[in-house]
Amino acid sequence: MHVVTPIKEFKILPSTDPSSSHFNSVNIKGHYSTKTNSNGCFNKIYAFGDSYTDTGNAQLLDSSKNLKKGQEKPNNGWLLIDFVRDALNISSLPPYKSVNANFSSGVNFAMAGATVFTEEFLSQHKINSTLMWKDGYHSFQTQIEWYNKFVSDIACKGKNNESCKADMENSLFWVGEIGIDDYVRALRSKVSLRWIKDMAMVHTSRLL
């Protein structure tokens, strides 16, 4: 059983950083224990999700209208995945689109603005708002495709099935929050939020 010591206390304070006005404008200051029995439980993390998990993919793809130059992620502090990573004594979790990153401790595939639905599905139902994003859609499906490519080209390249499976068994797969952007995009369409909720559950279940 893998046990990670939770955050014991936290405070959410108004952000004093003007550059954070477009996104999650809070600073989280917490006190948490670094004494855990999680050492050795997982040696890698593979993370998926949206802006609540993204540590740089949106910036590296230059996809957001609101990310300022030099701003790596759409927030000004630690994300939940950072606390998990720290509790597991994993020093960093680089974004997948980072060209020269060291992926020995895992990869972050999360993408700010990611949707559950694919571009084809959204277009089919005339849910076409791109909101704060410059280009098209980056869905959960895209992140899974990135993961599959990473496994075949890097993580398991030159390994047999058994050694690849053993390596993955020591990895934590983190699926963070995703789906808010589907609801927001639907506000300008004729589909109901109830329908979005039901279809999102179907699509997410299939992907997982």
PDB file of C-alpha atoms in Angstrom:
ATOM      1  CA  MET A   1       0.000   0.000   0.000  1.00  0.00           C
ATOM      2  CA  HIS A   2       1.449   3.368  -1.044  1.00  0.00           C
ATOM      3  CA  VAL A   3       0.855   6.130   1.478  1.00  0.00           C
ATOM      4  CA  VAL A   4       1.701   9.765   0.828  1.00  0.00           C
ATOM      5  CA  THR A   5       1.475  12.230   3.702  1.00  0.00           C
ATOM      6  CA  PRO A   6      -1.183  14.827   2.815  1.00  0.00           C
ATOM      7  CA  ILE A   7      -0.912  18.593   3.144  1.00  0.00           C
ATOM      8  CA  LYS A   8      -1.757  19.349   6.765  1.00  0.00           C
ATOM      9  CA  GLU A   9      -2.668  23.001   6.442  1.00  0.00           C
ATOM     10  CA  PHE A  10      -2.997  25.495   3.646  1.00  0.00           C
ATOM     11  CA  LYS A  11      -4.083  29.055   3.082  1.00  0.00           C
ATOM     12  CA  ILE A  12      -5.354  30.591  -0.133  1.00  0.00           C
ATOM     13  CA  LEU A  13      -4.365  34.234  -0.422  1.00  0.00           C
ATOM     14  CA  PRO A  14      -5.008  36.835  -3.122  1.00  0.00           C
ATOM     15  CA  SER A  15      -2.222  36.899  -5.661  1.00  0.00           C
ATOM     16  CA  THR A  16       0.161  39.853  -5.637  1.00  0.00           C
ATOM     17  CA  ASP A  17       1.557  38.938  -9.034  1.00  0.00           C
ATOM     18  CA  PRO A  18      -0.114  41.030 -11.798  1.00  0.00           C
ATOM     19  CA  SER A  19       0.963  38.526 -14.442  1.00  0.00           C
ATOM     20  CA  SER A  20      -1.391  35.926 -12.961  1.00  0.00           C
ATOM     21  CA  SER A  21      -4.603  37.858 -13.668  1.00  0.00           C
ATOM     22  CA  HIS A  22      -5.652  35.677 -16.605  1.00  0.00           C
ATOM     23  CA  PHE A  23      -5.508  32.371 -14.806  1.00  0.00           C
ATOM     24  CA  ASN A  24      -5.533  30.892 -11.315  1.00  0.00           C
ATOM     25  CA  SER A  25      -4.952  34.102  -9.348  1.00  0.00           C
ATOM     26  CA  VAL A  26      -4.181  32.605  -5.968  1.00  0.00           C
ATOM     27  CA  ASN A  27      -1.099  31.785  -3.986  1.00  0.00           C
ATOM     28  CA  ILE A  28      -1.221  28.601  -1.979  1.00  0.00           C
ATOM     29  CA  LYS A  29       0.989  28.599   1.085  1.00  0.00           C
ATOM     30  CA  GLY A  30       1.003  25.364   2.975  1.00  0.00           C
ATOM     31  CA  HIS A  31       2.758  23.359   5.632  1.00  0.00           C
ATOM     32  CA  TYR A  32       3.162  19.711   4.789  1.00  0.00           C
ATOM     33  CA  SER A  33       5.270  16.913   6.061  1.00  0.00           C
ATOM     34  CA  THR A  34       8.215  15.728   4.007  1.00  0.00           C
ATOM     35  CA  LYS A  35       8.479  12.639   6.186  1.00  0.00           C
ATOM     36  CA  THR A  36       6.693   9.961   4.219  1.00  0.00           C
ATOM     37  CA  ASN A  37       7.002   6.266   3.665  1.00  0.00           C
ATOM     38  CA  SER A  38       6.573   6.761  -0.067  1.00  0.00           C
ATOM     39  CA  ASN A  39      10.263   6.459  -0.925  1.00  0.00           C
ATOM     40  CA  GLY A  40      10.702   3.769  -3.526  1.00  0.00           C
ATOM     41  CA  CYS A  41       6.980   3.377  -4.210  1.00  0.00           C
ATOM     42  CA  PHE A  42       7.165   5.116  -7.566  1.00  0.00           C
ATOM     43  CA  ASN A  43      10.236   6.263  -9.456  1.00  0.00           C
ATOM     44  CA  LYS A  44       8.376   8.011 -12.276  1.00  0.00           C
ATOM     45  CA  ILE A  45       5.207  10.005 -12.846  1.00  0.00           C
ATOM     46  CA  TYR A  46       3.205  10.281 -16.048  1.00  0.00           C
ATOM     47  CA  ALA A  47       0.749  13.153 -15.691  1.00  0.00           C
ATOM     48  CA  PHE A  48      -2.302  14.091 -17.769  1.00  0.00           C
ATOM     49  CA  GLY A  49      -4.829  16.910 -17.448  1.00  0.00           C
ATOM     50  CA  ASP A  50      -5.432  20.594 -18.170  1.00  0.00           C
ATOM     51  CA  SER A  51      -4.110  23.894 -16.751  1.00  0.00           C
ATOM     52  CA  TYR A  52      -4.340  22.526 -13.209  1.00  0.00           C
ATOM     53  CA  THR A  53      -1.585  20.057 -14.118  1.00  0.00           C
ATOM     54  CA  ASP A  54       0.234  21.610 -17.101  1.00  0.00           C
ATOM     55  CA  THR A  55       3.830  22.617 -16.300  1.00  0.00           C
ATOM     56  CA  GLY A  56       4.735  24.088 -19.675  1.00  0.00           C
ATOM     57  CA  ASN A  57       3.230  22.370 -22.728  1.00  0.00           C
ATOM     58  CA  ALA A  58       0.888  25.268 -23.560  1.00  0.00           C
ATOM     59  CA  GLN A  59       3.746  27.747 -23.388  1.00  0.00           C
ATOM     60  CA  LEU A  60       6.088  25.558 -25.420  1.00  0.00           C
ATOM     61  CA  LEU A  61       3.455  25.141 -28.132  1.00  0.00           C
ATOM     62  CA  ASP A  62       2.710  28.883 -28.014  1.00  0.00           C
ATOM     63  CA  SER A  63      -0.982  27.995 -27.889  1.00  0.00           C
ATOM     64  CA  SER A  64      -2.318  30.543 -25.422  1.00  0.00           C
ATOM     65  CA  LYS A  65      -3.220  34.149 -26.125  1.00  0.00           C
ATOM     66  CA  ASN A  66      -2.769  35.016 -22.455  1.00  0.00           C
ATOM     67  CA  LEU A  67       0.514  33.377 -21.453  1.00  0.00           C
ATOM     68  CA  LYS A  68       3.080  36.139 -21.361  1.00  0.00           C
ATOM     69  CA  LYS A  69       6.547  35.729 -22.805  1.00  0.00           C
ATOM     70  CA  GLY A  70       8.703  33.727 -20.424  1.00  0.00           C
ATOM     71  CA  GLN A  71       5.705  32.458 -18.420  1.00  0.00           C
ATOM     72  CA  GLU A  72       6.040  28.674 -18.373  1.00  0.00           C
ATOM     73  CA  LYS A  73       2.655  27.719 -16.949  1.00  0.00           C
ATOM     74  CA  PRO A  74      -0.772  29.326 -16.367  1.00  0.00           C
ATOM     75  CA  ASN A  75      -0.286  29.917 -12.622  1.00  0.00           C
ATOM     76  CA  ASN A  76       2.203  31.461 -10.252  1.00  0.00           C
ATOM     77  CA  GLY A  77       2.891  28.680  -7.792  1.00  0.00           C
ATOM     78  CA  TRP A  78       2.949  24.965  -7.155  1.00  0.00           C
ATOM     79  CA  LEU A  79       0.285  22.733  -8.669  1.00  0.00           C
ATOM     80  CA  LEU A  80      -1.118  19.671  -6.914  1.00  0.00           C
ATOM     81  CA  ILE A  81       1.112  17.484  -9.069  1.00  0.00           C
ATOM     82  CA  ASP A  82       4.126  19.389  -7.691  1.00  0.00           C
ATOM     83  CA  PHE A  83       3.193  18.407  -4.132  1.00  0.00           C
ATOM     84  CA  VAL A  84       2.770  14.780  -5.221  1.00  0.00           C
ATOM     85  CA  ARG A  85       6.101  14.859  -7.038  1.00  0.00           C
ATOM     86  CA  ASP A  86       7.817  16.388  -4.018  1.00  0.00           C
ATOM     87  CA  ALA A  87       6.333  13.791  -1.660  1.00  0.00           C
ATOM     88  CA  LEU A  88       7.774  11.054  -3.875  1.00  0.00           C
ATOM     89  CA  ASN A  89      11.177  12.795  -3.891  1.00  0.00           C
ATOM     90  CA  ILE A  90      11.023  13.303  -7.641  1.00  0.00           C
ATOM     91  CA  SER A  91      12.941  16.464  -8.429  1.00  0.00           C
ATOM     92  CA  SER A  92      11.170  17.547 -11.604  1.00  0.00           C
ATOM     93  CA  LEU A  93       8.411  16.572 -14.028  1.00  0.00           C
ATOM     94  CA  PRO A  94       9.179  18.224 -17.377  1.00  0.00           C
ATOM     95  CA  PRO A  95       6.503  18.905 -19.996  1.00  0.00           C
ATOM     96  CA  TYR A  96       6.455  16.521 -22.947  1.00  0.00           C
ATOM     97  CA  LYS A  97       7.129  19.275 -25.473  1.00  0.00           C
ATOM     98  CA  SER A  98      10.372  20.286 -23.776  1.00  0.00           C
ATOM     99  CA  VAL A  99      13.017  19.395 -26.376  1.00  0.00           C
ATOM    100  CA  ASN A 100      16.080  18.891 -24.170  1.00  0.00           C
ATOM    101  CA  ALA A 101      14.373  17.699 -20.987  1.00  0.00           C
ATOM    102  CA  ASN A 102      15.512  14.778 -18.864  1.00  0.00           C
ATOM    103  CA  PHE A 103      12.556  12.386 -18.755  1.00  0.00           C
ATOM    104  CA  SER A 104      14.180   9.843 -16.423  1.00  0.00           C
ATOM    105  CA  SER A 105      11.673  10.679 -13.659  1.00  0.00           C
ATOM    106  CA  GLY A 106       8.608  10.875 -15.860  1.00  0.00           C
ATOM    107  CA  VAL A 107       6.754  13.221 -18.176  1.00  0.00           C
ATOM    108  CA  ASN A 108       3.958  15.749 -17.894  1.00  0.00           C
ATOM    109  CA  PHE A 109       1.587  15.424 -20.853  1.00  0.00           C
ATOM    110  CA  ALA A 110      -1.026  17.830 -19.434  1.00  0.00           C
ATOM    111  CA  MET A 111      -2.052  20.749 -21.601  1.00  0.00           C
ATOM    112  CA  ALA A 112      -3.771  23.937 -20.466  1.00  0.00           C
ATOM    113  CA  GLY A 113      -7.134  24.241 -22.208  1.00  0.00           C
ATOM    114  CA  ALA A 114      -7.340  20.519 -22.978  1.00  0.00           C
ATOM    115  CA  THR A 115     -10.795  19.125 -23.665  1.00  0.00           C
ATOM    116  CA  VAL A 116     -12.280  15.687 -23.191  1.00  0.00           C
ATOM    117  CA  PHE A 117     -13.790  15.838 -26.667  1.00  0.00           C
ATOM    118  CA  THR A 118     -11.769  15.750 -29.869  1.00  0.00           C
ATOM    119  CA  GLU A 119     -11.726  18.581 -32.401  1.00  0.00           C
ATOM    120  CA  GLU A 120     -13.843  16.503 -34.804  1.00  0.00           C
ATOM    121  CA  PHE A 121     -16.524  15.900 -32.160  1.00  0.00           C
ATOM    122  CA  LEU A 122     -16.686  19.556 -31.127  1.00  0.00           C
ATOM    123  CA  SER A 123     -16.874  20.743 -34.729  1.00  0.00           C
ATOM    124  CA  GLN A 124     -19.566  18.198 -35.542  1.00  0.00           C
ATOM    125  CA  HIS A 125     -21.788  19.648 -32.815  1.00  0.00           C
ATOM    126  CA  LYS A 126     -20.857  23.254 -33.668  1.00  0.00           C
ATOM    127  CA  ILE A 127     -18.949  23.823 -30.438  1.00  0.00           C
ATOM    128  CA  ASN A 128     -16.278  25.923 -32.051  1.00  0.00           C
ATOM    129  CA  SER A 129     -15.165  28.551 -29.530  1.00  0.00           C
ATOM    130  CA  THR A 130     -11.377  28.545 -29.059  1.00  0.00           C
ATOM    131  CA  LEU A 131     -11.603  30.911 -26.062  1.00  0.00           C
ATOM    132  CA  MET A 132      -8.098  31.985 -25.040  1.00  0.00           C
ATOM    133  CA  TRP A 133      -6.276  29.644 -27.423  1.00  0.00           C
ATOM    134  CA  LYS A 134      -4.621  30.705 -30.647  1.00  0.00           C
ATOM    135  CA  ASP A 135      -5.085  27.530 -32.625  1.00  0.00           C
ATOM    136  CA  GLY A 136      -7.336  24.485 -32.555  1.00  0.00           C
ATOM    137  CA  TYR A 137      -8.042  21.937 -29.861  1.00  0.00           C
ATOM    138  CA  HIS A 138      -5.770  19.859 -27.683  1.00  0.00           C
ATOM    139  CA  SER A 139      -7.822  17.023 -26.252  1.00  0.00           C
ATOM    140  CA  PHE A 140      -7.197  14.260 -23.748  1.00  0.00           C
ATOM    141  CA  GLN A 141      -6.848  11.998 -26.777  1.00  0.00           C
ATOM    142  CA  THR A 142      -3.882  14.103 -27.904  1.00  0.00           C
ATOM    143  CA  GLN A 143      -2.151  13.510 -24.582  1.00  0.00           C
ATOM    144  CA  ILE A 144      -2.666   9.765 -24.879  1.00  0.00           C
ATOM    145  CA  GLU A 145      -1.173   9.859 -28.374  1.00  0.00           C
ATOM    146  CA  TRP A 146       1.819  11.780 -26.990  1.00  0.00           C
ATOM    147  CA  TYR A 147       2.205   9.138 -24.268  1.00  0.00           C
ATOM    148  CA  ASN A 148       2.063   6.248 -26.739  1.00  0.00           C
ATOM    149  CA  LYS A 149       4.684   7.921 -28.912  1.00  0.00           C
ATOM    150  CA  PHE A 150       6.900   8.575 -25.881  1.00  0.00           C
ATOM    151  CA  VAL A 151       6.690   4.937 -24.816  1.00  0.00           C
ATOM    152  CA  SER A 152       7.530   3.560 -28.257  1.00  0.00           C
ATOM    153  CA  ASP A 153      10.230   6.104 -29.148  1.00  0.00           C
ATOM    154  CA  ILE A 154      11.900   6.701 -25.777  1.00  0.00           C
ATOM    155  CA  ALA A 155      10.719   4.877 -22.651  1.00  0.00           C
ATOM    156  CA  CYS A 156      10.606   1.338 -24.035  1.00  0.00           C
ATOM    157  CA  LYS A 157      12.858   1.678 -27.051  1.00  0.00           C
ATOM    158  CA  GLY A 158      15.156  -1.353 -27.247  1.00  0.00           C
ATOM    159  CA  LYS A 159      13.406  -3.105 -24.335  1.00  0.00           C
ATOM    160  CA  ASN A 160      11.428  -6.306 -24.456  1.00  0.00           C
ATOM    161  CA  ASN A 161       7.829  -6.424 -23.261  1.00  0.00           C
ATOM    162  CA  GLU A 162       8.700  -7.742 -19.800  1.00  0.00           C
ATOM    163  CA  SER A 163      11.259  -5.058 -18.963  1.00  0.00           C
ATOM    164  CA  CYS A 164       8.991  -2.338 -20.345  1.00  0.00           C
ATOM    165  CA  LYS A 165       6.066  -3.605 -18.280  1.00  0.00           C
ATOM    166  CA  ALA A 166       8.229  -3.786 -15.143  1.00  0.00           C
ATOM    167  CA  ASP A 167       9.295  -0.192 -15.656  1.00  0.00           C
ATOM    168  CA  MET A 168       5.712   0.987 -16.041  1.00  0.00           C
ATOM    169  CA  GLU A 169       4.600  -0.905 -12.937  1.00  0.00           C
ATOM    170  CA  ASN A 170       6.857   1.349 -10.855  1.00  0.00           C
ATOM    171  CA  SER A 171       5.315   4.485 -12.361  1.00  0.00           C
ATOM    172  CA  LEU A 172       2.469   6.621 -11.045  1.00  0.00           C
ATOM    173  CA  PHE A 173      -0.117   7.599 -13.660  1.00  0.00           C
ATOM    174  CA  TRP A 174      -1.724  10.860 -12.597  1.00  0.00           C
ATOM    175  CA  VAL A 175      -4.922  11.949 -14.355  1.00  0.00           C
ATOM    176  CA  GLY A 176      -5.683  15.443 -13.126  1.00  0.00           C
ATOM    177  CA  GLU A 177      -8.722  17.627 -13.585  1.00  0.00           C
ATOM    178  CA  ILE A 178      -9.981  17.841 -17.154  1.00  0.00           C
ATOM    179  CA  GLY A 179     -13.287  18.799 -18.760  1.00  0.00           C
ATOM    180  CA  ILE A 180     -13.912  22.365 -17.573  1.00  0.00           C
ATOM    181  CA  ASP A 181     -13.021  23.697 -20.998  1.00  0.00           C
ATOM    182  CA  ASP A 182     -15.659  21.466 -22.601  1.00  0.00           C
ATOM    183  CA  TYR A 183     -18.332  23.129 -20.467  1.00  0.00           C
ATOM    184  CA  VAL A 184     -17.050  26.647 -21.121  1.00  0.00           C
ATOM    185  CA  ARG A 185     -16.871  26.098 -24.870  1.00  0.00           C
ATOM    186  CA  ALA A 186     -20.430  24.747 -24.832  1.00  0.00           C
ATOM    187  CA  LEU A 187     -21.812  27.959 -23.303  1.00  0.00           C
ATOM    188  CA  ARG A 188     -21.776  29.566 -26.749  1.00  0.00           C
ATOM    189  CA  SER A 189     -23.403  26.618 -28.460  1.00  0.00           C
ATOM    190  CA  LYS A 190     -26.900  25.175 -28.601  1.00  0.00           C
ATOM    191  CA  VAL A 191     -26.099  21.963 -26.729  1.00  0.00           C
ATOM    192  CA  SER A 192     -27.132  21.594 -23.086  1.00  0.00           C
ATOM    193  CA  LEU A 193     -24.672  21.302 -20.228  1.00  0.00           C
ATOM    194  CA  ARG A 194     -26.438  18.101 -19.157  1.00  0.00           C
ATOM    195  CA  TRP A 195     -25.692  16.592 -22.563  1.00  0.00           C
ATOM    196  CA  ILE A 196     -22.056  17.736 -22.291  1.00  0.00           C
ATOM    197  CA  LYS A 197     -21.782  16.072 -18.875  1.00  0.00           C
ATOM    198  CA  ASP A 198     -23.219  12.759 -20.072  1.00  0.00           C
ATOM    199  CA  MET A 199     -21.096  12.652 -23.217  1.00  0.00           C
ATOM    200  CA  ALA A 200     -17.947  13.671 -21.315  1.00  0.00           C
ATOM    201  CA  MET A 201     -18.385  10.706 -18.985  1.00  0.00           C
ATOM    202  CA  VAL A 202     -18.743   8.364 -21.947  1.00  0.00           C
ATOM    203  CA  HIS A 203     -15.671   9.745 -23.731  1.00  0.00           C
ATOM    204  CA  THR A 204     -13.500   9.764 -20.605  1.00  0.00           C
ATOM    205  CA  SER A 205     -14.449   6.190 -19.725  1.00  0.00           C
ATOM    206  CA  ARG A 206     -13.480   5.033 -23.213  1.00  0.00           C
ATOM    207  CA  LEU A 207     -10.121   6.777 -23.060  1.00  0.00           C
ATOM    208  CA  LEU A 208      -9.243   5.394 -19.639  1.00  0.00           C
TER     209      LEU A 208
END
